[in-house]
mmCIF file of C-alpha atoms in Angstrom:
data_model
loop_
_atom_site.group_PDB
_atom_site.id
_atom_site.type_symbol
_atom_site.label_atom_id
_atom_site.label_comp_id
_atom_site.label_asym_id
_atom_site.label_seq_id
_atom_site.Cartn_x
_atom_site.Cartn_y
_atom_site.Cartn_z
ATOM 1 C CA MET A 1 -16.763 -40.561 -18.870
ATOM 2 C CA ASN A 2 -14.509 -39.510 -16.020
ATOM 3 C CA SER A 3 -12.307 -37.501 -18.339
ATOM 4 C CA LEU A 4 -15.283 -35.359 -19.388
ATOM 5 C CA LYS A 5 -16.160 -34.781 -15.752
ATOM 6 C CA ASP A 6 -12.555 -33.767 -14.966
ATOM 7 C CA ILE A 7 -12.465 -31.339 -17.886
ATOM 8 C CA SER A 8 -15.788 -29.871 -16.799
ATOM 9 C CA SER A 9 -14.584 -29.284 -13.232
ATOM 10 C CA GLN A 10 -11.315 -27.770 -14.483
ATOM 11 C CA ALA A 11 -13.279 -25.438 -16.745
ATOM 12 C CA ARG A 12 -15.195 -24.174 -13.702
ATOM 13 C CA ILE A 13 -12.126 -23.765 -11.504
ATOM 14 C CA ARG A 14 -9.945 -21.923 -14.030
ATOM 15 C CA PRO A 15 -12.024 -18.668 -14.243
ATOM 16 C CA TRP A 16 -12.273 -18.628 -10.458
ATOM 17 C CA ILE A 17 -8.484 -18.810 -10.110
ATOM 18 C CA ILE A 18 -7.982 -16.124 -12.759
ATOM 19 C CA ASN A 19 -10.448 -13.830 -10.984
ATOM 20 C CA LEU A 20 -8.752 -14.431 -7.646
ATOM 21 C CA VAL A 21 -5.332 -13.603 -9.091
ATOM 22 C CA LEU A 22 -6.718 -10.436 -10.695
ATOM 23 C CA VAL A 23 -8.287 -9.297 -7.414
ATOM 24 C CA LEU A 24 -5.085 -9.928 -5.463
ATOM 25 C CA LEU A 25 -2.933 -8.225 -8.085
ATOM 26 C CA SER A 26 -5.165 -5.162 -8.302
ATOM 27 C CA THR A 27 -5.259 -4.926 -4.498
ATOM 28 C CA LEU A 28 -1.475 -5.068 -4.343
ATOM 29 C CA ILE A 29 -1.132 -2.395 -7.025
ATOM 30 C CA SER A 30 -3.635 -0.197 -5.172
ATOM 31 C CA PHE A 31 -1.716 -0.481 -1.895
ATOM 32 C CA VAL A 32 1.600 0.294 -3.587
ATOM 33 C CA ALA A 33 0.090 3.315 -5.348
ATOM 34 C CA ALA A 34 -1.482 4.568 -2.107
ATOM 35 C CA GLU A 35 1.845 4.225 -0.275
ATOM 36 C CA TYR A 36 3.683 6.072 -3.039
ATOM 37 C CA ILE A 37 1.137 8.917 -3.067
ATOM 38 C CA PHE A 38 1.229 9.180 0.731
ATOM 39 C CA ARG A 39 5.033 9.353 0.785
ATOM 40 C CA TRP A 40 5.027 11.917 -2.000
ATOM 41 C CA ALA A 41 2.550 14.024 -0.030
ATOM 42 C CA MET A 42 4.592 13.687 3.152
ATOM 43 C CA PHE A 43 7.982 14.549 1.722
ATOM 44 C CA SER A 44 7.075 17.038 -0.991
ATOM 45 C CA GLY A 45 7.605 20.660 -0.131
ATOM 46 C CA GLY A 46 4.062 21.772 -0.849
ATOM 47 C CA PRO A 47 2.097 23.675 1.793
ATOM 48 C CA ARG A 48 -1.059 21.718 1.013
ATOM 49 C CA PHE A 49 0.081 18.718 3.078
ATOM 50 C CA GLU A 50 1.663 20.676 5.922
ATOM 51 C CA ASN A 51 -0.780 19.220 8.457
ATOM 52 C CA LEU A 52 0.544 15.709 7.688
ATOM 53 C CA ARG A 53 4.136 16.665 8.483
ATOM 54 C CA GLN A 54 3.923 16.426 12.255
ATOM 55 C CA PRO A 55 6.397 13.890 13.672
ATOM 56 C CA LYS A 56 4.291 13.333 16.788
ATOM 57 C CA LEU A 57 1.623 11.692 14.632
ATOM 58 C CA TYR A 58 3.975 8.911 13.528
ATOM 59 C CA THR A 59 6.312 8.270 16.460
ATOM 60 C CA ASP A 60 6.113 6.762 19.877
ATOM 61 C CA ARG A 61 6.372 9.386 22.586
ATOM 62 C CA PHE A 62 9.122 7.381 24.292
ATOM 63 C CA SER A 63 11.280 7.253 21.158
ATOM 64 C CA GLU A 64 12.947 10.619 20.805
ATOM 65 C CA ASP A 65 15.308 9.418 18.067
ATOM 66 C CA ASP A 66 12.493 8.687 15.638
ATOM 67 C CA PHE A 67 10.792 11.971 16.466
ATOM 68 C CA PHE A 68 13.867 14.052 15.708
ATOM 69 C CA LYS A 69 14.702 12.063 12.570
ATOM 70 C CA LEU A 70 11.256 12.766 11.180
ATOM 71 C CA LYS A 71 11.409 16.373 12.308
ATOM 72 C CA TYR A 72 14.673 16.764 10.390
ATOM 73 C CA LEU A 73 13.250 15.090 7.278
ATOM 74 C CA PHE A 74 10.101 17.199 7.336
ATOM 75 C CA THR A 75 11.898 20.520 7.809
ATOM 76 C CA HIS A 76 14.851 20.010 5.459
ATOM 77 C CA ARG A 77 13.007 19.090 2.277
#
């Protein structure tokens, strides 16, 4: 009788694990896609995203190196 109980509990756990894996995988894919789209918008030459290309939005005010690196990347693309 225990074997039937074990099979029954495994049958309940398996869909839960599959659903959890699907949620985690779809979340990961969504984050990767969002990052890719954001980087494309930042470093494409289109005028539509010009307001995003301000180095001061992404750097620490005490780190001049990062500021000028981003300024170079934003202006030379």
